[in-house]
XYZ file of C-alpha atoms in Angstrom:
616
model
C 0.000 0.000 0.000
C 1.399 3.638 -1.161
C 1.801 6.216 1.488
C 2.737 9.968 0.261
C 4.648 11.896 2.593
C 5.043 15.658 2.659
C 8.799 16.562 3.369
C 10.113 20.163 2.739
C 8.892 21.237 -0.969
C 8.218 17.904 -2.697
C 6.038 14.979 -2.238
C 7.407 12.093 -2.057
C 5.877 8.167 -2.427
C 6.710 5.869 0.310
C 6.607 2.053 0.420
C 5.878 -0.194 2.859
C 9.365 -1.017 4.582
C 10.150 -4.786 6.302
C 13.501 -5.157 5.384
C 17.292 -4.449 7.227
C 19.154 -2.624 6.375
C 16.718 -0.103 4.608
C 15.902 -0.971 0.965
C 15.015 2.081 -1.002
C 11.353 2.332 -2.339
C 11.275 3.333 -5.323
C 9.045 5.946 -6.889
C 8.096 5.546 -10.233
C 9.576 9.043 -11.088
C 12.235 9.695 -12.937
C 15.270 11.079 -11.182
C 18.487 12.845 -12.465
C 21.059 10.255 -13.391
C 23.551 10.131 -10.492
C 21.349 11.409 -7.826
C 20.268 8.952 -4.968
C 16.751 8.043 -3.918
C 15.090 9.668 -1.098
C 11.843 7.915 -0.859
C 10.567 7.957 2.813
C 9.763 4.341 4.159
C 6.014 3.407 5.703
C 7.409 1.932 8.708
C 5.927 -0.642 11.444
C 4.258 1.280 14.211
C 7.565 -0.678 16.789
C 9.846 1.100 14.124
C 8.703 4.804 13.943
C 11.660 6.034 15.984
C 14.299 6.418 13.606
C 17.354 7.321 15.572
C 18.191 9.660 18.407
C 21.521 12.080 19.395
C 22.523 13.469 22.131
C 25.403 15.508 24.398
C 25.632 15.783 28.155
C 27.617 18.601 29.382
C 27.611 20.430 32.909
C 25.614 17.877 34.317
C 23.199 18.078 31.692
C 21.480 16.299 28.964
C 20.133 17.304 25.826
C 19.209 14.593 23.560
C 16.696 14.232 20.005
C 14.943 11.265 19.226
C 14.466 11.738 15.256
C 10.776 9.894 14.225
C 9.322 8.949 10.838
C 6.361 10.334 9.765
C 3.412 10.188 12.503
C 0.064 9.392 11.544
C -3.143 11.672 12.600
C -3.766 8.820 14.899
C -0.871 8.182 16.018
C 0.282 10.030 19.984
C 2.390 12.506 19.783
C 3.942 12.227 22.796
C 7.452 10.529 22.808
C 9.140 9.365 26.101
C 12.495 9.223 27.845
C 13.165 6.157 30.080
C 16.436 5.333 31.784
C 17.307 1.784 32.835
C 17.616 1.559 37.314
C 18.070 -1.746 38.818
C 16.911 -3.911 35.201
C 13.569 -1.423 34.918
C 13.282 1.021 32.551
C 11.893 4.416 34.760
C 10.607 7.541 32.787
C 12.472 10.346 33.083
C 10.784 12.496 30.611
C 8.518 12.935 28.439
C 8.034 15.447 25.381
C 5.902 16.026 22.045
C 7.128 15.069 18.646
C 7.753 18.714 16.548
C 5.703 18.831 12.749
C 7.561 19.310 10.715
C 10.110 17.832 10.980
C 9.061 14.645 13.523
C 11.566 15.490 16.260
C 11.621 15.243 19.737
C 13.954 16.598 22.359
C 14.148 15.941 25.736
C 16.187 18.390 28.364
C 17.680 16.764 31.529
C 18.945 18.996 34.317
C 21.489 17.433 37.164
C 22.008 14.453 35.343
C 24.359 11.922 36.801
C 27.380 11.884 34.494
C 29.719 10.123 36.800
C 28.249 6.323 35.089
C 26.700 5.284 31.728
C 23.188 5.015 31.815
C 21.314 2.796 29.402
C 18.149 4.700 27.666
C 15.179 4.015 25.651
C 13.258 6.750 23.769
C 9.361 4.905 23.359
C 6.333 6.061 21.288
C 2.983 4.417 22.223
C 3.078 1.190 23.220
C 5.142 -0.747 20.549
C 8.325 1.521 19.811
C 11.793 1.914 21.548
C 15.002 2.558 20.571
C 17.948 1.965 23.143
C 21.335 3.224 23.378
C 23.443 4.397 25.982
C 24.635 7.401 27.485
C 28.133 7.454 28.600
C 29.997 8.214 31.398
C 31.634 11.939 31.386
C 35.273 10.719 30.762
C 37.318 12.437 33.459
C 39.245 9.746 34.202
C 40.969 9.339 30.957
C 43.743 10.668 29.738
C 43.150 10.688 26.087
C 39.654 11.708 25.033
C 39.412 10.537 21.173
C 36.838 12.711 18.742
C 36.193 11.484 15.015
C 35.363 13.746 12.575
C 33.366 14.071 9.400
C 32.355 16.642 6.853
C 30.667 16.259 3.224
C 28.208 13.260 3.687
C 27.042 13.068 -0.285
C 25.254 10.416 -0.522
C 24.765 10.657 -4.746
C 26.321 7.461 -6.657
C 28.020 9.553 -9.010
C 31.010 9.907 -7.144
C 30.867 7.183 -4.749
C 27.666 8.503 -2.138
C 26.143 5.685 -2.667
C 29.096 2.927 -1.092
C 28.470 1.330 2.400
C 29.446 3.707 5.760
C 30.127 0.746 7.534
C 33.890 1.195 7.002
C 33.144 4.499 9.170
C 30.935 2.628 11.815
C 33.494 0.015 12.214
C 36.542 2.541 12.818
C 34.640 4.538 15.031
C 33.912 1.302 16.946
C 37.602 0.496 16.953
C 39.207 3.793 18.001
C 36.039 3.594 20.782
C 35.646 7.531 19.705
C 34.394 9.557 23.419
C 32.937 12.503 20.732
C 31.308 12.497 17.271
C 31.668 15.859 15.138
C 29.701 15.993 11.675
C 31.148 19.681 10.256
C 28.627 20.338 7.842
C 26.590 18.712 4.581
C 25.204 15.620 6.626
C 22.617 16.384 3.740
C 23.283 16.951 0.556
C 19.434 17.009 -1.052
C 18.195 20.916 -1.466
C 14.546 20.142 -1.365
C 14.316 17.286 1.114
C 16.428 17.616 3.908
C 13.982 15.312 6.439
C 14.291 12.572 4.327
C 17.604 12.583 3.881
C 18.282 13.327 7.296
C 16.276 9.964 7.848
C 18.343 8.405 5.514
C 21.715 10.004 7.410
C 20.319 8.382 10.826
C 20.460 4.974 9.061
C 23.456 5.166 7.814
C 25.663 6.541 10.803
C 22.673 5.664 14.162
C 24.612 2.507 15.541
C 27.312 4.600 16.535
C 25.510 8.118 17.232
C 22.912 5.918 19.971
C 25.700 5.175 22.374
C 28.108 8.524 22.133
C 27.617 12.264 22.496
C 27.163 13.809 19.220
C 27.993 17.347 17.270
C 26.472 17.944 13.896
C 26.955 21.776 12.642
C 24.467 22.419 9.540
C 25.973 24.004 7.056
C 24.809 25.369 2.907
C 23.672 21.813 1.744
C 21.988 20.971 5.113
C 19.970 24.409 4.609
C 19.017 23.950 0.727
C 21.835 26.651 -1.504
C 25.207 25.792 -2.643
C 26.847 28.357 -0.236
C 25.732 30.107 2.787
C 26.788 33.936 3.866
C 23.647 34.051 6.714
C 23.941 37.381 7.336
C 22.177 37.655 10.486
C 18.527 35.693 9.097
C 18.034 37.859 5.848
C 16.544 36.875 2.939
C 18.712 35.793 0.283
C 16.982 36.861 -3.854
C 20.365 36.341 -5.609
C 21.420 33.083 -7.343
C 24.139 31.621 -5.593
C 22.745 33.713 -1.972
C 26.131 35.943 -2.681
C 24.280 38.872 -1.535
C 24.082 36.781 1.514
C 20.987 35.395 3.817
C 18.692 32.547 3.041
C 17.551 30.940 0.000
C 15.118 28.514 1.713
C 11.884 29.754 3.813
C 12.576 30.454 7.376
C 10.348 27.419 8.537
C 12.892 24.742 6.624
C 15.896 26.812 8.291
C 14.245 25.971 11.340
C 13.661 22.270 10.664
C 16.973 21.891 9.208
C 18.364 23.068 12.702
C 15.818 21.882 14.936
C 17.005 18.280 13.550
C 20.720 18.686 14.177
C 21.634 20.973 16.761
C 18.437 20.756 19.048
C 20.464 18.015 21.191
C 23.436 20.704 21.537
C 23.878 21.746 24.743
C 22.148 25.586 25.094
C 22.795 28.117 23.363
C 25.124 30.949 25.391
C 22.955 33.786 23.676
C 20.265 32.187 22.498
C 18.303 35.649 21.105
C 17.229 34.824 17.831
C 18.374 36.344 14.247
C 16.322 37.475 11.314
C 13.178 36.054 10.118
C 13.293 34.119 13.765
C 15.603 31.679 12.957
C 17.515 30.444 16.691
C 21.534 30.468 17.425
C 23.426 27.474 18.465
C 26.653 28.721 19.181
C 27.588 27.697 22.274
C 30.305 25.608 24.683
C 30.077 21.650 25.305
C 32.497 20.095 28.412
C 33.596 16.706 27.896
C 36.672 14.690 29.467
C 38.104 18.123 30.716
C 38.057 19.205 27.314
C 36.083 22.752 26.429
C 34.328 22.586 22.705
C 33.201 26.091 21.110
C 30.281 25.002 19.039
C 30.873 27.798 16.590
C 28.286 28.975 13.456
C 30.800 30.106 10.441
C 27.938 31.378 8.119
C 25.278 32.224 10.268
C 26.434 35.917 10.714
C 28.722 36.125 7.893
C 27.679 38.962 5.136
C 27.346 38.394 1.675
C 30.123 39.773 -1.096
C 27.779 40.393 -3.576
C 27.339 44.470 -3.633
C 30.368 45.089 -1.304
C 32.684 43.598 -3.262
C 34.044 44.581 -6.756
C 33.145 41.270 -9.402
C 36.353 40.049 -10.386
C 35.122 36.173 -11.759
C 32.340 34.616 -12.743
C 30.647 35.008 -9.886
C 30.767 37.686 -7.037
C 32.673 35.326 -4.779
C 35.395 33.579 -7.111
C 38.335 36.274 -8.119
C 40.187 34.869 -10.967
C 42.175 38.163 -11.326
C 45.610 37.225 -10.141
C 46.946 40.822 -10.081
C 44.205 42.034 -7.627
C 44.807 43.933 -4.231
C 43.772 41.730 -1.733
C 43.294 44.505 0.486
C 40.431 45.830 -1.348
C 38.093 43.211 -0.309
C 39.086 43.763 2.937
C 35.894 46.444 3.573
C 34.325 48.196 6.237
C 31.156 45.805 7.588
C 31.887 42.954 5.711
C 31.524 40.404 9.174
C 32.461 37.011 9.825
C 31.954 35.533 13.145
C 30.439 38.327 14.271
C 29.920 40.433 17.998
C 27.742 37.959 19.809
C 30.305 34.548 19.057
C 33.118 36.831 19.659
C 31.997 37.879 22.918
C 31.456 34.432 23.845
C 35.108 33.215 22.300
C 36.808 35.838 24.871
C 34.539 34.910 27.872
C 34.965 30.983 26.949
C 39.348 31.340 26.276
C 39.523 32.850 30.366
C 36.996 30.079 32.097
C 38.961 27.111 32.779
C 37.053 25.364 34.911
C 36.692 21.652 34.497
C 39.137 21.907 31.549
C 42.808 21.019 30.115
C 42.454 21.707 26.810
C 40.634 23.940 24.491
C 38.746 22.954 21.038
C 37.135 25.187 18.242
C 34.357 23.203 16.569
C 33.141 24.850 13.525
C 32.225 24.174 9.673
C 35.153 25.273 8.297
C 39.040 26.778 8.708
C 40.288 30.353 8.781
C 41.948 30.221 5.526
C 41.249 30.090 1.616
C 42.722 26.510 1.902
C 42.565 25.387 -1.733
C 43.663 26.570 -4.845
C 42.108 24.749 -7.742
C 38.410 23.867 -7.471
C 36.612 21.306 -9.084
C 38.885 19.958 -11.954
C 42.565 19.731 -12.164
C 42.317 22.785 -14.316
C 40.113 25.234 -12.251
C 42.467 27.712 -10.372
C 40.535 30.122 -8.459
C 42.700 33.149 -7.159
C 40.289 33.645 -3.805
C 36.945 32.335 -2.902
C 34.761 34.275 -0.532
C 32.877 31.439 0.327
C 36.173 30.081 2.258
C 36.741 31.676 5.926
C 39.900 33.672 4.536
C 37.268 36.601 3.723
C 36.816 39.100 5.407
C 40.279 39.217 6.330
C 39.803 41.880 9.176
C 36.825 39.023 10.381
C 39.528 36.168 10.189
C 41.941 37.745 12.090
C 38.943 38.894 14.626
C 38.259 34.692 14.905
C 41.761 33.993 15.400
C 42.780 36.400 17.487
C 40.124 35.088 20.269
C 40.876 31.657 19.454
C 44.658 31.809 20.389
C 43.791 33.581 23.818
C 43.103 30.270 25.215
C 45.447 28.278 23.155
C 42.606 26.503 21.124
C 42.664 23.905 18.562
C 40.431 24.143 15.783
C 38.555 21.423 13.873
C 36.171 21.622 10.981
C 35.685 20.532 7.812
C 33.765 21.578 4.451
C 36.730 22.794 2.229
C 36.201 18.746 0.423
C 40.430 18.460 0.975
C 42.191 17.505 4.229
C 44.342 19.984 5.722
C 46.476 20.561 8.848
C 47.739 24.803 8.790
C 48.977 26.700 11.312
C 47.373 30.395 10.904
C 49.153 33.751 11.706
C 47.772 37.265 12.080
C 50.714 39.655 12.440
C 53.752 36.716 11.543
C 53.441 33.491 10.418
C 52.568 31.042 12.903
C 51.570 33.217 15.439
C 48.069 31.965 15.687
C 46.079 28.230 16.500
C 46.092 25.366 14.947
C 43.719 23.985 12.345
C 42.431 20.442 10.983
C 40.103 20.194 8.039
C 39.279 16.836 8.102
C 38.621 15.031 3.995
C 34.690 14.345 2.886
C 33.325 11.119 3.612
C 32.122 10.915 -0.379
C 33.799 13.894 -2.315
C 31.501 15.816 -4.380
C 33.311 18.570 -5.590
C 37.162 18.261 -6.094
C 39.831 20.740 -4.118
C 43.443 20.305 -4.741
C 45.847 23.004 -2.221
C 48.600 23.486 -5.043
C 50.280 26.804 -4.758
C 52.437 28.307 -7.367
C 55.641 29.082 -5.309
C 57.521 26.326 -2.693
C 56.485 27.243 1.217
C 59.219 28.770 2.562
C 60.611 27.334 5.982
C 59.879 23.850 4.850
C 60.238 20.836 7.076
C 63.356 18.560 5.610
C 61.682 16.615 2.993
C 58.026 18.295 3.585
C 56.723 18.542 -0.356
C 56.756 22.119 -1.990
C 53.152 22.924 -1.271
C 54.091 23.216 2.907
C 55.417 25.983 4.606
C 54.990 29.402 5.067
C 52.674 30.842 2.563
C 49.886 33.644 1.631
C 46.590 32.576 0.745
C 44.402 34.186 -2.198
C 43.463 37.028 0.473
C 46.928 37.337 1.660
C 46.562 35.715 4.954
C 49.588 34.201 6.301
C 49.160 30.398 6.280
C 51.668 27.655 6.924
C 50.717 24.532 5.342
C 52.159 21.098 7.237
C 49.611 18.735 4.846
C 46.953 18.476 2.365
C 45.189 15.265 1.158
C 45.261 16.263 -2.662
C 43.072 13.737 -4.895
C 44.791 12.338 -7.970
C 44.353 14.617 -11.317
C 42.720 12.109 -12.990
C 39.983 10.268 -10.340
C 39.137 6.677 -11.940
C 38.248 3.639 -10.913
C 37.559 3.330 -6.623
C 35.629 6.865 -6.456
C 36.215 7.150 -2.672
C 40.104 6.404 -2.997
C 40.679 8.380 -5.434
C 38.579 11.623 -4.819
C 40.591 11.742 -1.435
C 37.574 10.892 1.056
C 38.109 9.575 4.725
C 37.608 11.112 7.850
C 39.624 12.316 10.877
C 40.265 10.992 14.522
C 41.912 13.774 16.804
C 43.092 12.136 19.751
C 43.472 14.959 22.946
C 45.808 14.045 25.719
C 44.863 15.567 28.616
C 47.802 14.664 31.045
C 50.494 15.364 28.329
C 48.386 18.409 27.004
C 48.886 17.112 22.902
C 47.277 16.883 20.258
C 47.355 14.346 17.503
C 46.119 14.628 14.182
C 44.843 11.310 12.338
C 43.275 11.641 8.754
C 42.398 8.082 7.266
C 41.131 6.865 3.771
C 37.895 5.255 3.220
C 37.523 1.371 3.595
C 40.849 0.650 5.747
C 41.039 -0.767 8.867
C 42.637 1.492 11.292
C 44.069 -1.323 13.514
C 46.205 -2.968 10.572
C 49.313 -2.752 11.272
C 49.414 -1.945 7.345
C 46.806 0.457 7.030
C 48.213 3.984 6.140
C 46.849 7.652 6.483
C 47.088 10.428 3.987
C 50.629 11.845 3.497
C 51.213 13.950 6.217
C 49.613 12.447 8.747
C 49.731 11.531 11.623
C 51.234 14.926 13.993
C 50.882 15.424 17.088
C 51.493 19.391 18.377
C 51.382 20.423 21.946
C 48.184 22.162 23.466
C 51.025 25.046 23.586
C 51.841 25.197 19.954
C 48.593 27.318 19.779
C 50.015 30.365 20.645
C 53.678 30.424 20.217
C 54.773 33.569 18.203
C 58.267 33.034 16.616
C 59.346 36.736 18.159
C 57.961 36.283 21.293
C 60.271 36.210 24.256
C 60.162 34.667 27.547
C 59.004 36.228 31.196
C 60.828 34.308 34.325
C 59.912 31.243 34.847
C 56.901 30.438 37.929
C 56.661 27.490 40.480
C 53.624 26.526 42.135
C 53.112 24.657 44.889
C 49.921 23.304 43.232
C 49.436 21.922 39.854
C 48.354 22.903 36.450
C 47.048 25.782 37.781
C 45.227 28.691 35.589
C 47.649 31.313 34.183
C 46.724 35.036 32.871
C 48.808 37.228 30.758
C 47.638 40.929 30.723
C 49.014 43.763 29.067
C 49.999 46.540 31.311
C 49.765 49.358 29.183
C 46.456 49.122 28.321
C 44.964 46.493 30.448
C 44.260 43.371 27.412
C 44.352 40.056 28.034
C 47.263 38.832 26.066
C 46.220 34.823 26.746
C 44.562 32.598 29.893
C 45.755 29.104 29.902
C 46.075 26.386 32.160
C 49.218 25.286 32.965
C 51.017 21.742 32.663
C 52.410 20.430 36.258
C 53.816 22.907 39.048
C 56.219 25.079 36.677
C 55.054 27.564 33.772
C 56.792 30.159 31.590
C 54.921 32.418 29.931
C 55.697 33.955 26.546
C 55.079 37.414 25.433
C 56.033 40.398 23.421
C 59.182 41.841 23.919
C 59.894 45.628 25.228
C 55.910 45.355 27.202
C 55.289 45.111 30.387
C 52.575 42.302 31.787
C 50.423 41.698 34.419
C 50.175 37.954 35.626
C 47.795 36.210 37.410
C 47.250 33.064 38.443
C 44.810 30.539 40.012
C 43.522 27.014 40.798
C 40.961 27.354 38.391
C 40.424 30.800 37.689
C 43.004 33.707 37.930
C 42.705 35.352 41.051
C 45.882 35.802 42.368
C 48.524 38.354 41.013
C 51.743 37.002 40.537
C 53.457 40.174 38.825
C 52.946 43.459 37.869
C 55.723 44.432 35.749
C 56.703 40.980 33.901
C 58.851 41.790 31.439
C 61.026 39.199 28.897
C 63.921 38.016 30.305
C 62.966 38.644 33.864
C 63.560 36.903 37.189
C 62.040 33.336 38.082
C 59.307 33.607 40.704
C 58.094 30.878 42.786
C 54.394 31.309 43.826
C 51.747 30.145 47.022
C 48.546 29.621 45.930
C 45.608 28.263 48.363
């Protein structure tokens, strides 16, 4: 028996579904060579919960239970039990959202000190189960894998098996799951595919906290400047905003961020559409939950056409400078404000972590065929340069790492503002199926190579003249054939943070390997491991005396003297610290258990005495 079943702006014909794993139904329409099938299943009343996500941070959970389509008959209500002595108890209970079918649940003073087995029910046949882990505090690596650019379209490769994924996740027992962007690559029906994208990737998001950061596919246009909720009218959304109706924005988030923890400023944008920018705690490790696009204007009217299109320059004798203009914002005031607040609270945490969709960088230089140079693309965080800096600038104050995705090419950089590599750290982790081709190829050799690092590392300038130093890139071969996944350079990432050693190591794998043979081998480049420290380490920087605690790894401040900035806050390794700043300044330390309360100097100057320090 046929079912139709509204989802965003098309109709779509659903079959009756029995079999595992799902089976497509097919339509009877025609649909463009290449592109997958997104039919939505009629399911068995015990199978209308589809898949759930979740994160618990300061003691509290957020999770979304995902549904199929409910009947007019069917209850809305959906239920949260948790398992105590072999019963399952409620613990909540909530009403599924149309459209859309979701379902969160919010859990205050939640237990995170042991796993807790769940079960999200609907009426009296369906449950799904998973668990809820333990906060892992007592370990001293906390492992994250990472994905961007989930095509799912068999024309290059979307359509192979994830269990390769689910299996490596399984093996490196991952404590965090980040999705970067494009879990959905369908413009029109992002609930069904999202559907299809908790299938796919459920076994493993059930039992572990989970990140996924929309991004331009998710919401329906081929790039994304948000520009505070406006409403995009140009091709392309260059002039920046929206392409879709607010109510799909709203869906499109509501599915995959509603289980983030809450947002720090949670006043809403244009046209009503929410924030989710915000902080997750996990293992001792702070995340920033960042939103690239959301606030990021348009260059379409501010910025002189120099391509085909108002965000590709293909003029290799422009000024990058003159993009550079007045109001053209990136992050924005409100994530900034909360990036300065977040790099001085150290509370429950030994490292830092940027979470976003993408790096601060134009990291590519031919796009889409072996051929297709592009001098600068807006799209890319590079532009606005002022807006990058801005973003970086708060990121290094607490010595954050940053990982996202979306650029379609692996990438490890270090960024700098005023020098090179005076700035964080960045990982852009390769697509899981690679849609659209991005090679990082730049005319001239990096300068300050590594012995034997290929030509492409090294200090360079991007397209808008930001200083970049390049340490990999996962370029595909010129000429993909055959294996579509192996040779369009798709994989995914595993970042593994050390807590008690305070590094960081940098995994980026190839599709279909086993990560546990002794044989299997990552992407040229890879692995590194940097130190937490690494993140803000300014070549001309000098050192202030060295300072002994009689407590450890407690919280250090650096402030300026003259003028009363916060240079950096970071928490210290063991019961010794020296702090590196400018030379020819004067600073202000402080220092702290867990917050910086105490000052240690008030002239600190490079090159000055050691001072041993009493903290209660």
């Amino acid at each position: 028996m046929l079912r139709t079943v509204s989802c965003g702006c098309l109709l779509l014909t659903a079959f009756h579904f029995t079999a595992a794993p799902f089976a497509a139904a097919q339509t009877g329409r025609s649909r463009p060579r290449g592109r997958a099938d997104l039919s939505i299943p009629t399911v068995e009343k015990k199978d209308l919960i589809c898949f759930a996500l979740y994160t618990v941070s300061d003691q509290t959970l957020k999770l979304t239970a995902q549904l199929y389509p409910l009947s007019d008959e069917d209850t809305k209500t959906v239920r949260l039990e948790i398992e105590k002595d072999g019963k399952w108890i409620e613990a909540a209970r909530t009403a599924a959202i149309e459209p859309g079918w979701t379902a969160t649940f919010r859990i205050e003073n939640w237990d995170d000190t042991k796993s807790h087995r769940y079960r999200v029910a609907h009426g009296a046949e369906a449950f799904y189960e998973g668990m809820i882990r333990k906060n892992p505090v007592d370990k001293d690596e906390i492992v994250v894998a990472a994905f961007t650019g989930n095509s799912i379209h068999p024309v290059h490769g979307g359509d192979i098996s994830r269990q390769d994924l689910i299996d490596n996740v399984k093996r490196a027992d991952a404590d965090l799951l980040f999705f970067s962007g494009d879990q959905v690559y369908d413009h029109n029906r992002h609930y069904a595919a999202w559907l299809k994208f908790g299938r796919d990737f459920g076994d493993i998001i059930r039992n572990r906290p989970t990140v996924c950061l929309p991004d331009d596919h998710d919401v329906g246009q081929p790039n994304l400047w948000g520009e505070s909720g406006k409403i995009s009218t140009l091709s392309g959304a260059a002039d920046g905003g929206y392409a879709k109706p607010a109510v799909y924005v709203k869906e499109v988030e509501r599915a995959q961020t509603s289980n983030l923890p809450d947002p720090v400023d949670p006043h809403k944008i244009g046209q009503g559409i929410g924030v989710y920018f915000t902080n997750l705690n996990w293992g001792n490790v702070d995340f920033a939950i960042l939103e690239d696009r959301k606030f990021k204007t348009g260059p379409a009217g501010r910025v002189p056409k120099q391509g085909p299109r108002p965000d590709h320059i293909r003029n290799p004798d422009y000024d990058p400078a003159s993009v550079d203009v007045d109001g053209a914002v990136l992050l924005g005031d409100r994530q900034l404000k909360f990036l300065r607040t977040w790099a001085q609270d150290w509370r429950q945490a030994e490292l830092k972590v940027a979470l976003s969709q993408t790096i601060f960088c134009g990291g590519a230089h031919i796009h889409g065929s072996a051929n297709g140079r592009l001098h600068a693309d807006m799209d890319s965080n590079g532009w606005p340069q002022s807006g990058r800096n801005r973003a970086l600038d708060a990121l290094r104050k607490g010595f954050a790492f940053h990982l996202a995705g979306d650029q379609h090419l692996a990438t490890i950089f270090h960024h700098g503002i005023d020098e090179h590599r005076d700035a964080v750290w960045s990982f852009c982790v390769p697509s899981i199926a690679n849609l659209y081709l991005r090679w990082w190829e730049p005319l001239e050799p990096g300068k300050n190579r590594e012995p034997g690092a290929p030509e492409y590392t090294g200090d360079h300038l991007d397209g808008f003249a930001n200083k970049v130093t390049n340490f990999a890139a996962a370029n595909p071969e010129k000429k993909p054939a055959g294996n579509l996944l192996n040779t369009r350079a798709a994989g995914f990432g595993i970042v593994r943070f050390n807590t008690k050693d305070r590094t960081i190591t940098m995994e980026c794998w190839p599709r279909n390997v086993d990560i546990t043979d002794a044989d299997a081998r990552q992407y040229p480049g890879w692995p590194r491991t940097i130190s937490q420290f690494d993140n803000y380490n300014p070549p001309s920087w000098g050192k202030l005396g060295e300072l002994t605690f009689n407590v450890a790894d407690p919280v250090i401040q650096v402030i300026e003297a003259g003028n009363g900035d916060v240079l950096y806050t970071v928490r210290a390794k063991g019961t010794s610290f020296t702090p590196m700043a400018p030379n020819g300044k004067a600073f202000i330390v402080k220092a702290g258990k867990d917050a910086p309360t105490t000052v240690v100097s008030e002239n600190a100057k490079v090159g000055g005495d050691a001072i041993n320090v009493s903290l209660k």
